[in-house]
Short mmCIF file of C-alpha atoms in Angstrom, two decimals:
data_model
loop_
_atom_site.label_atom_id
_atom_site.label_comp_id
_atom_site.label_asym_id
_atom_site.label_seq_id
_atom_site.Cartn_x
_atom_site.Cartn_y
_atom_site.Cartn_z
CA UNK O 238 15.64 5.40 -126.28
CA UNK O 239 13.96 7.17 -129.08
CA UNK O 240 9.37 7.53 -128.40
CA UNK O 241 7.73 6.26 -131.64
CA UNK O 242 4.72 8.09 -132.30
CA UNK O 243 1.09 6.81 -132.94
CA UNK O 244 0.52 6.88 -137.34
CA UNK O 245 -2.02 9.64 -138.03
CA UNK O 246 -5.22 8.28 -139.36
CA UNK O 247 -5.85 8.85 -142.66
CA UNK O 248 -8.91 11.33 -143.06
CA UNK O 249 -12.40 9.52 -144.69
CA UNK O 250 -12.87 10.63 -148.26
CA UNK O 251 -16.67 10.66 -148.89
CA UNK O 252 -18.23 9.30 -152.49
CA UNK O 253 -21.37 10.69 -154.25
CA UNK O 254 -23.66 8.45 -156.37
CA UNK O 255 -22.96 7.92 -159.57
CA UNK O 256 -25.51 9.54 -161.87
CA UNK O 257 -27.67 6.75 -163.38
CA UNK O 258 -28.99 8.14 -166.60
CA UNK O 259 -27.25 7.80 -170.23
CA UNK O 260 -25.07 10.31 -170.21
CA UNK O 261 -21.05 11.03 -169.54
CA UNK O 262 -20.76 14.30 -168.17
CA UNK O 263 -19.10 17.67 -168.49
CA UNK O 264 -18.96 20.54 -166.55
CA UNK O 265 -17.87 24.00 -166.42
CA UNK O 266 -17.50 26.87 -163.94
CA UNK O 267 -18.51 30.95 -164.77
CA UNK O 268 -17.84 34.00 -162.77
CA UNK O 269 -20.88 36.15 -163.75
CA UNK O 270 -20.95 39.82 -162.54
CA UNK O 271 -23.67 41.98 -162.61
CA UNK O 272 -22.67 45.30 -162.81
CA UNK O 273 -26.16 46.79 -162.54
CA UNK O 274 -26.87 45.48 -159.34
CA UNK O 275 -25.04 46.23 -156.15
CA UNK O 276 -24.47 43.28 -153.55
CA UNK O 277 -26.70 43.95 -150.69
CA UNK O 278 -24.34 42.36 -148.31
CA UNK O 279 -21.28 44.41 -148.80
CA UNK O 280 -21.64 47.11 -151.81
CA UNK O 281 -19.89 46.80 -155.27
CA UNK O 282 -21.01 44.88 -158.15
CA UNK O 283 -23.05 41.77 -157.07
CA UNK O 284 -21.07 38.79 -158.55
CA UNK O 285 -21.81 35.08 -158.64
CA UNK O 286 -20.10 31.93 -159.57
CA UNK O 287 -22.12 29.13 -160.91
CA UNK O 288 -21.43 25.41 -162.19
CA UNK O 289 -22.67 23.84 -165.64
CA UNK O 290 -23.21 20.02 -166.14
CA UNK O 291 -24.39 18.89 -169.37
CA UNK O 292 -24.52 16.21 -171.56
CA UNK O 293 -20.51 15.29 -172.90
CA UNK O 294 -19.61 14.39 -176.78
CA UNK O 295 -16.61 12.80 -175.69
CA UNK O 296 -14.46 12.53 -171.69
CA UNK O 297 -11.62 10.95 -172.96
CA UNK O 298 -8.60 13.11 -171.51
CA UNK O 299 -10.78 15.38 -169.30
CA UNK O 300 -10.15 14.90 -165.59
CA UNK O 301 -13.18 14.07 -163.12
CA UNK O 302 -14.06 17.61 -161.09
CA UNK O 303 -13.81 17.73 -157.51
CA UNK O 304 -16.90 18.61 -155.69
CA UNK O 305 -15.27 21.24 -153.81
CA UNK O 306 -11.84 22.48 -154.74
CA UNK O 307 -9.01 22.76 -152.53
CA UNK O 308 -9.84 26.54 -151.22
CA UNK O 309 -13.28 25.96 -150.95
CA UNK O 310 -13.12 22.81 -148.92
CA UNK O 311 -10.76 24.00 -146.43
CA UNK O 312 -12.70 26.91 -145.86
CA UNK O 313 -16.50 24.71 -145.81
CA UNK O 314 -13.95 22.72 -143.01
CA UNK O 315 -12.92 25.82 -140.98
CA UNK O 316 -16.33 27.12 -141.06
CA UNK O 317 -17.99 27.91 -137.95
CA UNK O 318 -21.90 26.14 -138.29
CA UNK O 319 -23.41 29.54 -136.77
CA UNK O 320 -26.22 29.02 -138.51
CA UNK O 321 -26.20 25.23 -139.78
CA UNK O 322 -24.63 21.72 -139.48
CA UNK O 323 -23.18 20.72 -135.88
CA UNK O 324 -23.67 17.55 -136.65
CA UNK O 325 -20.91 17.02 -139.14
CA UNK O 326 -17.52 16.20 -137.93
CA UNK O 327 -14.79 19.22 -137.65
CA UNK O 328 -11.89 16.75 -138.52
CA UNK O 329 -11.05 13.71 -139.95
CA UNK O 330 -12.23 14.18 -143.51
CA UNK O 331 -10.97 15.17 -146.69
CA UNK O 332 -13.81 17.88 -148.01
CA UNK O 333 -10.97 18.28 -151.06
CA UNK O 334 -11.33 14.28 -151.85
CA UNK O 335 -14.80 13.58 -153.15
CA UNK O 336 -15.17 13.72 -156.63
CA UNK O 337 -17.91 13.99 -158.86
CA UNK O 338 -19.00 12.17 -161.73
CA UNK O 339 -18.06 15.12 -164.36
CA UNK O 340 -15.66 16.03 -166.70
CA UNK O 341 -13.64 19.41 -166.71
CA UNK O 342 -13.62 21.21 -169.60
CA UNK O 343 -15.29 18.68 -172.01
CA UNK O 344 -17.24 18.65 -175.07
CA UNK O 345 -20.58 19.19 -174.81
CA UNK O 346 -22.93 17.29 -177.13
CA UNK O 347 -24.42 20.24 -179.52
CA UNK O 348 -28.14 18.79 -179.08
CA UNK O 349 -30.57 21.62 -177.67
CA UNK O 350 -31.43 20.63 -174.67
CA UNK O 351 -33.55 21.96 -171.38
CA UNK O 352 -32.21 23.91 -168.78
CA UNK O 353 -32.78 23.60 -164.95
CA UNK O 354 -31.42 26.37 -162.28
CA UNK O 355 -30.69 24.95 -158.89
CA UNK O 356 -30.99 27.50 -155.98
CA UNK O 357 -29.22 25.64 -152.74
CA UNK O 358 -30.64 26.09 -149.28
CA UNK O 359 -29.30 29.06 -146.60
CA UNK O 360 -25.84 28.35 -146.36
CA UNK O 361 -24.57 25.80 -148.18
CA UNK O 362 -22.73 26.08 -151.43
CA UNK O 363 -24.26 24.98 -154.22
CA UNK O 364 -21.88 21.99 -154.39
CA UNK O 365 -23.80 20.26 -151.48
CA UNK O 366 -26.17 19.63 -154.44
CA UNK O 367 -24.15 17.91 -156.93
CA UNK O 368 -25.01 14.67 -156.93
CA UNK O 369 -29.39 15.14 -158.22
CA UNK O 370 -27.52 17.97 -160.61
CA UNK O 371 -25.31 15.01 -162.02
CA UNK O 372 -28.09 13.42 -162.66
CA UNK O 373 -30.49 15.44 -163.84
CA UNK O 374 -27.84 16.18 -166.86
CA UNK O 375 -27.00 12.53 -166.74
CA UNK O 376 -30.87 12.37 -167.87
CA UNK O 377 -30.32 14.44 -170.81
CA UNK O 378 -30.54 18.27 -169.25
CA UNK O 379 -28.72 21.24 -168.60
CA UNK O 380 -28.03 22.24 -165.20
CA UNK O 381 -26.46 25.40 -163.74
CA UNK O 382 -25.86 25.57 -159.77
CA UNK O 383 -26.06 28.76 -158.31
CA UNK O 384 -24.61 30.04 -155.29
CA UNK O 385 -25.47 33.47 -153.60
CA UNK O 386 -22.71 34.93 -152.51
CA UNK O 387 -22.92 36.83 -149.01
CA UNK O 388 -24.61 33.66 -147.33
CA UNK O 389 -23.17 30.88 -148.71
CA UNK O 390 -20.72 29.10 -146.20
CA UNK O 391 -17.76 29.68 -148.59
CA UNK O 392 -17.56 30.83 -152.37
CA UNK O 393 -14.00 31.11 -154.48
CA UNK O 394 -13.96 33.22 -157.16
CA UNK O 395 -11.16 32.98 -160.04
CA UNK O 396 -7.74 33.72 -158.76
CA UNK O 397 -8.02 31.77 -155.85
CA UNK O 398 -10.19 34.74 -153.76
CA UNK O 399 -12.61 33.07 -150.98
CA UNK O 400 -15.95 34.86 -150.28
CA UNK O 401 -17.11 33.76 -146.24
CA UNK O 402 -20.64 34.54 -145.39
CA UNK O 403 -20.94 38.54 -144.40
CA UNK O 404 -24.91 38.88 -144.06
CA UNK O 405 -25.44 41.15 -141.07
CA UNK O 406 -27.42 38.95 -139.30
CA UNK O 407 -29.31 35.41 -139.54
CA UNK O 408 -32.43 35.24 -142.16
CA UNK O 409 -34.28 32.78 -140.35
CA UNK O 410 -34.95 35.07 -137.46
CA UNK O 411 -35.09 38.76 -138.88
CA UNK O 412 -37.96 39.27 -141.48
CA UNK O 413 -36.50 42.33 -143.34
CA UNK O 414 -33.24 40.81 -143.70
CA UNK O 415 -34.96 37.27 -145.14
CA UNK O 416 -36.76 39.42 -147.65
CA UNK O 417 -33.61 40.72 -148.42
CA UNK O 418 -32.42 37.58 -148.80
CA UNK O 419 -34.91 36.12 -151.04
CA UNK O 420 -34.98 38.71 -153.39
CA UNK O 421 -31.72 39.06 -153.84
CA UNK O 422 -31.72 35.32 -155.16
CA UNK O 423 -34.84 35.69 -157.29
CA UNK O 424 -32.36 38.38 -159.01
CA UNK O 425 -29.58 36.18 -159.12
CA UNK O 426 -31.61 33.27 -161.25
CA UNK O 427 -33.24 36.03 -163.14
CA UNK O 428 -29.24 37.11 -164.21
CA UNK O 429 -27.91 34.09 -164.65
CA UNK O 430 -30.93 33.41 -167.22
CA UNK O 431 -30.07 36.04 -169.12
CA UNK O 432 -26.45 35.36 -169.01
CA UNK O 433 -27.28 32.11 -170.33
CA UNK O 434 -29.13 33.92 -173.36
CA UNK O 435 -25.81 35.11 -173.87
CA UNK O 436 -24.06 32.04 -174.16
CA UNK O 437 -26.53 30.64 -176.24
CA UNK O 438 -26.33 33.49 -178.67
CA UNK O 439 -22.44 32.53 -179.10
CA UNK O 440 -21.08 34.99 -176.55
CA UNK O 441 -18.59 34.09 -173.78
CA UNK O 442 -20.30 35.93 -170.23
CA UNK O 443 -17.35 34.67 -167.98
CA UNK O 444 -15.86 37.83 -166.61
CA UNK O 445 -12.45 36.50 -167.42
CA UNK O 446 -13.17 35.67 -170.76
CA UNK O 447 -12.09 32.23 -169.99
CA UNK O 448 -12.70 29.56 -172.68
CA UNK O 449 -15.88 27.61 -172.69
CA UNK O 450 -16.35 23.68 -173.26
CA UNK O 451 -17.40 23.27 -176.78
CA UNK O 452 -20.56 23.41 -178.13
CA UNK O 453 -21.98 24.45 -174.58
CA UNK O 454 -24.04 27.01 -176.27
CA UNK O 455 -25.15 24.97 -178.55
CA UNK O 456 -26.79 22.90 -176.01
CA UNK O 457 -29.05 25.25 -174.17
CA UNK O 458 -32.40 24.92 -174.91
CA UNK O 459 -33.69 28.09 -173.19
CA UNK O 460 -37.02 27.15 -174.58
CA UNK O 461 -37.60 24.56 -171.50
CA UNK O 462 -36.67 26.16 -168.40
CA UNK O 463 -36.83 24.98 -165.13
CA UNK O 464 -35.96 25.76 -161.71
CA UNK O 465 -35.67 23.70 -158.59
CA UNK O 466 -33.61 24.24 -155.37
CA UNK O 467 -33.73 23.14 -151.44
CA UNK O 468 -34.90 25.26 -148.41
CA UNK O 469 -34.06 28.60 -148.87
CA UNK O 470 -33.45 27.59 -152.92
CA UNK O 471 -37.21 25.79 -153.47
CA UNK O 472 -38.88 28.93 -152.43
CA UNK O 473 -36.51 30.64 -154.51
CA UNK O 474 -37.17 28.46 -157.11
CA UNK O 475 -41.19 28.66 -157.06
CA UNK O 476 -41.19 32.48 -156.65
CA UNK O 477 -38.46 32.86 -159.71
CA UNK O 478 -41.06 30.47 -161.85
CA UNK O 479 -44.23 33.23 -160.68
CA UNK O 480 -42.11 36.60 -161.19
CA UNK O 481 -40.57 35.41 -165.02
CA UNK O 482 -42.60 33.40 -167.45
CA UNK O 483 -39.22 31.64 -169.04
CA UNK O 484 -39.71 29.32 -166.28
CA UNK O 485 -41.79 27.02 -167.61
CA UNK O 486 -41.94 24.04 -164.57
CA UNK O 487 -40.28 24.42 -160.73
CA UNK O 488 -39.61 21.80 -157.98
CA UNK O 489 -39.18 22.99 -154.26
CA UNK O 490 -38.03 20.93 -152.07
CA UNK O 491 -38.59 21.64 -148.54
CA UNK O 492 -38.60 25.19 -149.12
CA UNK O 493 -41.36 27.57 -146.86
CA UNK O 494 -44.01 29.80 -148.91
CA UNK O 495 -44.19 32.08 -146.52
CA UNK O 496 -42.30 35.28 -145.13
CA UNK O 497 -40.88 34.94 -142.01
CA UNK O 498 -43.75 36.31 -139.58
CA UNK O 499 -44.06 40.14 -139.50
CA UNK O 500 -47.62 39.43 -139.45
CA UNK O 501 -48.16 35.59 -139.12
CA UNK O 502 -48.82 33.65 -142.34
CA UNK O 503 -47.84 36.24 -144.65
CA UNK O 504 -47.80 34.06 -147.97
CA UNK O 505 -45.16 34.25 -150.79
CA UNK O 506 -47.02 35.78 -154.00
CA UNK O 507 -47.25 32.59 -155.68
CA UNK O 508 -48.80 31.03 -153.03
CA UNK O 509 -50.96 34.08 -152.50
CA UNK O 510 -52.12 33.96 -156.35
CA UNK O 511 -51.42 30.24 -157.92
CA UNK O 512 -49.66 29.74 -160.18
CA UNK O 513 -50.50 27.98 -164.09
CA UNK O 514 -47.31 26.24 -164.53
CA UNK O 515 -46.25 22.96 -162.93
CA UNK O 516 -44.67 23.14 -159.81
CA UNK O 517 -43.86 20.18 -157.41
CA UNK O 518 -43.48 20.02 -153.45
CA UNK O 519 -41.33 17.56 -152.38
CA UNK O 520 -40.63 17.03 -148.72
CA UNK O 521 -39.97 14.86 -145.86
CA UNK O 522 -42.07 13.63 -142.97
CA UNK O 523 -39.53 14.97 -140.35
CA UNK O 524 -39.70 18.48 -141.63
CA UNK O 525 -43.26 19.10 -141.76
CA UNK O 526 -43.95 21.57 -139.09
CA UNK O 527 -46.77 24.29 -139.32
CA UNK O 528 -45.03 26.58 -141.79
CA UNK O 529 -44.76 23.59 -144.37
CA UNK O 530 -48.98 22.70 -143.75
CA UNK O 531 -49.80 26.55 -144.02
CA UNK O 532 -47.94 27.46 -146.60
CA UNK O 533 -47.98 24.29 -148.55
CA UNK O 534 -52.00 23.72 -148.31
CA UNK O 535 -52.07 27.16 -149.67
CA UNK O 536 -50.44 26.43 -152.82
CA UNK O 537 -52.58 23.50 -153.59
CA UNK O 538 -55.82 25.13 -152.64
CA UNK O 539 -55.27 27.05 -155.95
CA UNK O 540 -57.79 25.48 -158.54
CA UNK O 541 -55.47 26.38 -161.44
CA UNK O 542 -52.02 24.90 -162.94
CA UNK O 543 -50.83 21.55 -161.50
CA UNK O 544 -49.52 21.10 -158.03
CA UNK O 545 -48.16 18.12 -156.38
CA UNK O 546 -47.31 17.42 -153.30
CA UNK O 547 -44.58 14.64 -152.41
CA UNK O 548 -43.44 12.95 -149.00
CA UNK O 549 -40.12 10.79 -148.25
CA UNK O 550 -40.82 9.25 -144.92
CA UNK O 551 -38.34 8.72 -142.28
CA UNK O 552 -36.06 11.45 -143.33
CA UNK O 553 -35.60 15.16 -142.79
CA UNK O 554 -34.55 18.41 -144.47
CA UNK O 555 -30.74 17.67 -145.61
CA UNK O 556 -31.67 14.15 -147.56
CA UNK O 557 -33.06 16.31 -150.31
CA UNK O 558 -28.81 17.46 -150.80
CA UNK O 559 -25.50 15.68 -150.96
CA UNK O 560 -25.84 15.05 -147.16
CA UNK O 561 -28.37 12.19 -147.69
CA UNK O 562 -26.13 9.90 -148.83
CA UNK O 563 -22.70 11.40 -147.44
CA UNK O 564 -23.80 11.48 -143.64
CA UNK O 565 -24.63 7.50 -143.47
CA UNK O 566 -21.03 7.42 -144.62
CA UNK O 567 -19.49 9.83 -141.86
CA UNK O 568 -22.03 7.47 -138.87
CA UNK O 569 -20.25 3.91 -140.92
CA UNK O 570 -16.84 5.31 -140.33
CA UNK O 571 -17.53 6.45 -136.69
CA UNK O 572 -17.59 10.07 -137.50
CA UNK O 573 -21.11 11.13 -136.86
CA UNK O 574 -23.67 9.92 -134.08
CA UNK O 575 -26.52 7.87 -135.16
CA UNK O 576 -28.72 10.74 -133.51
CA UNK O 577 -26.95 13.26 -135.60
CA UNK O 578 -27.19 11.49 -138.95
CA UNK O 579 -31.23 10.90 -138.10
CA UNK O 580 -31.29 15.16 -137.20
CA UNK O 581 -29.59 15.88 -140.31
CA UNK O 582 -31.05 13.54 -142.54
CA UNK O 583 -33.47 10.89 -141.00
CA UNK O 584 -32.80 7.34 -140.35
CA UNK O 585 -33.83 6.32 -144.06
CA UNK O 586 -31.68 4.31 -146.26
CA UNK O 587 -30.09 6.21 -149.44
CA UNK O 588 -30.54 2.73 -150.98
CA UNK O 589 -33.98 4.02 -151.24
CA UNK O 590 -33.63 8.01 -150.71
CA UNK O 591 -31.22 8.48 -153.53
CA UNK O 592 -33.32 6.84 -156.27
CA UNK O 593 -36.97 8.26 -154.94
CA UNK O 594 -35.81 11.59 -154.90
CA UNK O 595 -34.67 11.11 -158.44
CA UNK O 596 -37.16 9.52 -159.46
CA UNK O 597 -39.31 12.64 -158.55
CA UNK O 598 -37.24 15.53 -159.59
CA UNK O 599 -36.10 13.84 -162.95
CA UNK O 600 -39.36 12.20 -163.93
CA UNK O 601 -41.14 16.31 -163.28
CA UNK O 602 -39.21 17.72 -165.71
CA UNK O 603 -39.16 15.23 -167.81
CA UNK O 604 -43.09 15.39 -167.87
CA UNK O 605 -43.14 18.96 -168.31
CA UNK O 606 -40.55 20.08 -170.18
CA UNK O 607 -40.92 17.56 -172.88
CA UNK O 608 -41.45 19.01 -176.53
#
């Protein structure tokens, strides 16, 4: 008598929140090499790859963009959480499955229009932030997603080629190799900037020469810049806005102003010095250790510009990213432990984290990079 074997269960495809402003969307992807710089993890030009979402004319015939492709998401699935992330499940999900909200390839609308750099946290790729980038250009902006190549779970460059994280050690726990780290990324907004200038002058800056969405120049405003990123990326994000006056407003979120301690409370300059542009400090109750209060108070103590400081409550560190609303699905469909979604993202609702951290980020920049 022939066995019969048990059907495999189909693995969970996850959903991101669909962007709530005005706006279809577009998107693009650039390979942007520096050749004056050499990568500090493993020699040879430093290169990045960053995503675009702006503002479409017209989607009609443009196919949604996944938030990770294929190589990327079985790579972010095979990778080991050395640093990061035990709580998520290593099976049972399709990483290649979720798609965003954007349009390959189309048309952008050719209204000038602000830009915002988004700097993601140690480790994750910078599409773990897709779904406040959606709709921040939902909302009428610009936004280019950076990722740093070197310590970034997984990066794929054009051709197919897969970068895995190959720092020499872990940031969070060796202070030379964190100030590597963070300058390194202040240089890698500071290029893509400039790149940017480029495409807004009419050039093409993808290394391949690959052909851009139309009109995408046309919409860059580079007139109202802003920055804004998550851990690792909102300090990056504030110290870009101190070292280069194009940015003009920044949003951290969650991110420490402080080196790690060499000597203890060593302050990032711009919580050193102030700052006299806008810069906003979102957290979360169940991430506000010492470092956050020393470092944070700091920045506000500084009489000039305009600091704020905002709280979600009953969350923690990965709301702020995609995670916030794709672990609750991963604990629904039996994939995640109710005390691993609350250490990865708190027990709150994205019913009512999803639209407050909007509500923040988008109504910031909206303030203060207004005409």
């Amino acid at each position: 008598m022939l066995g019969t074997t048990s059907p495999v269960p189909a693995e969970v495809t996850l959903e991101l929140p669909p962007p709530a402003g005005p706006h279809r969307l577009g998107t693009t992807v650039l390979h942007l090499v520096d050749r004056d710089r050499t990568d500090p993890w493993h020699g040879g030009a430093r290169e990045l790859m960053v995503t675009v979402f702006y503002p479409a004319d017209d989607v009609r015939g443009y196919p949604l963009a996944p938030q990770l492709t294929p190589a990327a998401a079985e790579a972010f699935k095979g990778f080991d959480p050395v640093y990061l992330h035990p709580e998520l499940p290593d099976e049972a999900v399709d990483w290649a499955a979720t798609a965003t909200h954007s349009h390959t390839g189309a048309p952008a609308q050719p209204v000038r229009r602000p830009v915002l750099l988004y700097s993601p946290g140690g480790v994750d790729p910078r599409a773990i932030g897709t779904g406040l980038a959606e709709e921040l250009a939902s909302n009428g902006n610009v936004v280019v997603t950076i990722d740093h190549p070197g310590e970034t779970s997984e990066v794929e460059f054009p051709g197919g080629r897969v970068r895995m994280i190959d720092m020499p050690g872990d940031p969070r726990t060796d202070p030379a190799l964190f100030r590597t780290m963070l300058g390194t990324r202040i240089a890698d907004t500071r290029f893509v900037l400039d790149q940017l200038g480029e495409l807004a002058a009419g050039r093409n800056p993808d290394a391949e020469s690959r052909e851009l969405p139309d009109n995408l120049g046309r919409a860059l405003d580079l007139r109202r810049v802003g920055s804004y990123g998550h851990s690792a990326g909102g300090a990056t994000a504030a110290e870009v806005m101190h070292e280069d006056r194009r940015i003009a407003a920044a949003v951290n979120m969650e991110g420490y102003l402080e080196y790690l301690p060499e000597e203890p409370g060593e302050l990032l300059p711009i919580a050193r010095e102030g700052t006299d542009r806008p810069l906003l400090l979102l957290g979360t109750d169940g991430f506000r250790d010492e470092r956050i209060e020393r470092s944070w108070s700091a920045m506000l103590a500084h009489q000039r510009g305009c600091t704020r400081w905002q709280q979600l409550d009953d969350a923690t560190h990965w709301v702020l990213t995609d995670y916030g609303t794709t672990a609750p699905q991963l604990q629904d469909a039996g994939l995640m432990r109710a005390e691993d979604r609350a250490k990865l993202v708190g027990t709150i609702d994205p019913a009512e984290s999803v639209p407050a951290i909007r509500d923040h980020v988008v109504g910031f920049f909206a303030t203060h990079l207004s005409r």
